[in-house]
Coordinates of C-alpha atoms and ligand atoms in Angstrom, one line a residue:
M96 CA 9.3 210.5 -81.0
I97 CA 10.7 207.7 -83.2
M98 CA 11.8 204.5 -81.4
I99 CA 13.7 201.6 -83.0
R100 CA 13.3 198.2 -81.6
R101 CA 14.0 194.6 -82.5
L102 CA 11.5 192.6 -84.6
T103 CA 9.7 189.9 -82.6
Q104 CA 7.6 186.9 -83.6
A105 CA 4.5 189.0 -82.7
D106 CA 5.4 191.5 -85.4
L107 CA 5.3 188.9 -88.2
P108 CA 1.6 189.4 -89.3
L109 CA 2.1 193.2 -89.6
L110 CA 5.5 192.6 -91.4
R111 CA 3.8 190.3 -93.9
Q112 CA 1.2 193.0 -94.5
V113 CA 3.8 195.7 -95.1
W114 CA 5.6 193.4 -97.5
K115 CA 2.4 192.7 -99.3
E116 CA 1.6 196.3 -99.7
N117 CA 5.1 197.4 -100.7
W118 CA 6.6 194.3 -102.4
G119 CA 3.4 192.7 -103.8
D120 CA 3.4 189.5 -101.7
E121 CA 4.3 188.0 -98.3
F122 CA 7.7 186.9 -99.7
V123 CA 10.5 188.6 -101.6
V124 CA 13.0 187.1 -104.0
A125 CA 16.6 188.1 -104.3
H126 CA 19.5 186.3 -106.2
G127 CA 17.1 183.4 -106.7
V128 CA 16.4 183.0 -103.0
V129 CA 12.8 183.2 -101.6
Y130 CA 12.8 185.1 -98.3
R131 CA 9.8 184.9 -95.9
P132 CA 9.6 187.0 -92.7
D133 CA 9.8 184.1 -90.3
P134 CA 13.5 183.3 -90.1
L135 CA 14.7 186.9 -90.5
D136 CA 16.1 189.2 -87.9
G137 CA 15.0 192.9 -88.1
F138 CA 14.2 196.2 -86.6
I139 CA 11.0 198.2 -86.5
A140 CA 10.7 202.0 -86.4
L141 CA 7.7 203.1 -84.3
D142 CA 6.0 206.4 -83.7
G143 CA 4.1 205.5 -80.5
Q144 CA 2.3 202.3 -81.5
E145 CA 2.4 203.1 -85.2
W146 CA 4.8 201.3 -87.5
V147 CA 6.7 203.8 -89.6
G148 CA 9.5 201.6 -90.9
E149 CA 11.0 198.1 -91.0
I150 CA 14.3 196.5 -92.0
T151 CA 15.0 192.8 -92.1
F152 CA 18.3 191.1 -92.4
I153 CA 20.0 187.7 -92.2
F154 CA 23.6 186.6 -91.5
S155 CA 25.2 184.0 -93.8
Q156 CA 28.7 183.1 -94.9
D157 CA 28.5 186.0 -97.3
G158 CA 28.0 188.5 -94.5
C159 CA 24.9 190.4 -93.3
E160 CA 22.3 190.8 -95.9
I161 CA 19.6 193.4 -95.7
V162 CA 16.6 191.7 -97.2
T163 CA 14.0 194.5 -97.0
L164 CA 13.9 198.1 -96.0
D165 CA 10.7 200.1 -96.0
S166 CA 10.3 203.6 -94.7
L167 CA 6.7 204.5 -94.3
R168 CA 7.6 208.2 -93.7
E169 CA 10.2 209.1 -96.1
G170 CA 12.7 212.0 -95.7
Q171 CA 12.6 212.1 -91.9
G172 CA 15.7 210.0 -91.2
L173 CA 14.0 206.7 -90.6
G174 CA 15.8 204.8 -93.4
T175 CA 19.1 206.0 -92.2
K176 CA 18.3 205.0 -88.6
L177 CA 17.3 201.6 -89.7
I178 CA 20.4 200.8 -91.8
N179 CA 22.6 202.2 -89.0
S180 CA 20.9 199.8 -86.6
V181 CA 21.8 196.9 -88.9
I182 CA 25.4 198.1 -89.3
A183 CA 25.7 198.4 -85.6
E184 CA 24.4 194.9 -85.1
A185 CA 26.7 193.5 -87.8
R186 CA 29.7 195.2 -86.1
K187 CA 28.5 193.7 -82.8
Q188 CA 28.5 190.2 -84.4
N189 CA 32.0 190.9 -85.8
C190 CA 30.6 190.7 -89.3
K191 CA 32.8 192.5 -91.9
R192 CA 30.3 193.1 -94.6
V193 CA 26.7 194.4 -95.0
F194 CA 25.2 193.9 -98.4
L195 CA 21.9 194.0 -100.2
I196 CA 20.2 193.5 -103.5
T197 CA 18.2 196.2 -105.2
T198 CA 17.0 196.6 -108.8
N199 CA 18.0 198.9 -111.6
D200 CA 14.8 200.9 -111.5
N201 CA 15.1 201.9 -107.8
L202 CA 17.0 205.1 -108.4
N203 CA 16.0 206.4 -105.0
A204 CA 17.5 203.4 -103.1
L205 CA 20.6 203.4 -105.3
G206 CA 21.2 207.0 -104.3
F207 CA 20.3 206.5 -100.7
Y208 CA 22.7 203.6 -100.2
Q209 CA 25.6 205.1 -102.1
K210 CA 25.3 208.3 -100.0
R211 CA 25.6 206.1 -96.9
G212 CA 28.9 204.4 -98.0
F213 CA 27.5 201.4 -99.9
E214 CA 29.2 200.6 -103.2
M215 CA 27.9 198.6 -106.2
V216 CA 29.8 195.4 -106.5
K217 CA 27.8 193.2 -108.8
I218 CA 25.2 193.3 -111.5
N219 CA 23.1 190.4 -112.5
R220 CA 21.4 191.2 -115.8
G221 CA 19.1 188.1 -115.9
A222 CA 18.1 188.1 -112.3
V223 CA 14.7 189.8 -112.4
N224 CA 13.5 187.5 -115.2
E225 CA 14.5 184.6 -113.0
S226 CA 12.7 186.1 -110.0
R227 CA 9.5 186.6 -112.2
K228 CA 9.4 182.8 -112.7
I229 CA 9.0 182.5 -108.9
K230 CA 7.0 185.7 -108.4
P231 CA 5.0 186.5 -111.6
G232 CA 3.6 189.7 -110.1
I233 CA 6.9 191.5 -110.5
P234 CA 6.1 194.2 -113.0
L235 CA 7.9 194.6 -116.3
I236 CA 8.1 198.3 -115.8
G237 CA 9.4 199.3 -112.4
M238 CA 9.9 202.5 -110.4
N239 CA 10.5 205.7 -112.3
N240 CA 9.0 204.1 -115.4
I241 CA 12.2 202.1 -116.0
P242 CA 12.1 198.5 -117.4
L243 CA 12.8 196.3 -114.4
R244 CA 15.6 194.0 -115.4
Y245 CA 18.7 193.8 -113.3
E246 CA 19.7 193.0 -109.8
L247 CA 22.5 195.2 -108.3
E248 CA 24.4 194.1 -105.2
L249 CA 25.7 196.9 -103.0
E250 CA 27.9 196.4 -100.0
I251 CA 29.6 198.3 -97.2
V252 CA 32.8 196.8 -95.8
L253 CA 33.0 197.3 -92.0
Ligands
COA513 C1 15.0 204.1 -99.6 C2 14.2 204.4 -98.3 C3 14.3 203.3 -97.4 C4 14.8 205.7 -97.7 O1 14.1 205.9 -96.4 P1 13.9 207.3 -95.8 O2 13.2 207.1 -94.5 O3 13.3 208.2 -96.7 O4 15.4 207.7 -95.5 P2 16.0 209.0 -94.8 O5 14.9 209.9 -94.4 O6 16.9 208.5 -93.8 O7 16.8 209.6 -95.9 C5 16.2 210.1 -97.1 C6 16.5 211.6 -97.4 O8 15.8 212.4 -96.5 C7 16.7 213.3 -95.9 N1 16.3 213.6 -94.5 C8 16.5 212.8 -93.5 N2 16.0 213.4 -92.4 C9 15.5 214.5 -92.8 C10 14.8 215.5 -92.1 N3 14.5 215.5 -90.8 N4 14.4 216.6 -92.8 C11 14.6 216.7 -94.1 N5 15.3 215.7 -94.8 C12 15.7 214.7 -94.1 C13 18.1 212.6 -95.9 O9 19.1 213.5 -95.9 C14 18.0 211.8 -97.2 O10 18.4 212.5 -98.3 P3 19.8 212.1 -99.0 O11 19.7 210.6 -99.3 O12 19.9 213.0 -100.1 O13 20.9 212.3 -97.9 C15 12.8 204.8 -98.7 O14 12.7 205.7 -99.7 C16 11.9 203.6 -99.0 O15 11.3 203.0 -98.2 N6 11.7 203.3 -100.3 C17 10.8 202.3 -100.8 C18 11.3 200.9 -100.5 C19 12.7 200.7 -101.0 O16 13.1 201.1 -102.1 N7 13.6 200.1 -100.1 C20 14.9 199.8 -100.5 C21 15.0 198.6 -101.4 S1 16.4 197.6 -101.1

């Protein structure tokens, strides 16, 4: 059975490893900001002791930003459970907006979020070039064999 629980300090080494495997390093870059796991809030999806998903987020004056979301067992409802956990937390904190950055190549994520009520609100055409200056490992060709160029901001207003 899948259990969702809060991220703790003890989870950080494993979170760094998941980021490294899925995002190429122990940090991610979005809208020019470097995010490391340490200050982030999050939830972990577990099947017994095994990690099967993670979501991290942070509150700021812009709202609740989802920083990373990784399902390690796709198509079983984990991603949905994880974003719903963040939305519930945002509501609890009286936050009116959950948002995230994804990139133009990630067609799966763009579909996934839109089907769950998120809308595209911003496009930043130069953003990934800027991110590459901080994180040179970001590939030129991204998912689905699409040139990786733009950041897209999606939001759901609560
Ligand atoms: C995007 C991502 C998080 C989605 O996670 P996921 O665990 O596959 O999400 P879900 O299982 O909740 O939903 C995926 C699909 O599976 C379907 N599904 C869910 N439970 C299911 C089940 N028990 N049986 C069959 N299908 C199911 C959902 O309906 C959904 O399809 P839809 O989007 O057409 O409605 C995942 O693909 C991922 O980790 N991608 C790589 C990292 C990434 O891109 N992260 C986001 C960047 S911001």
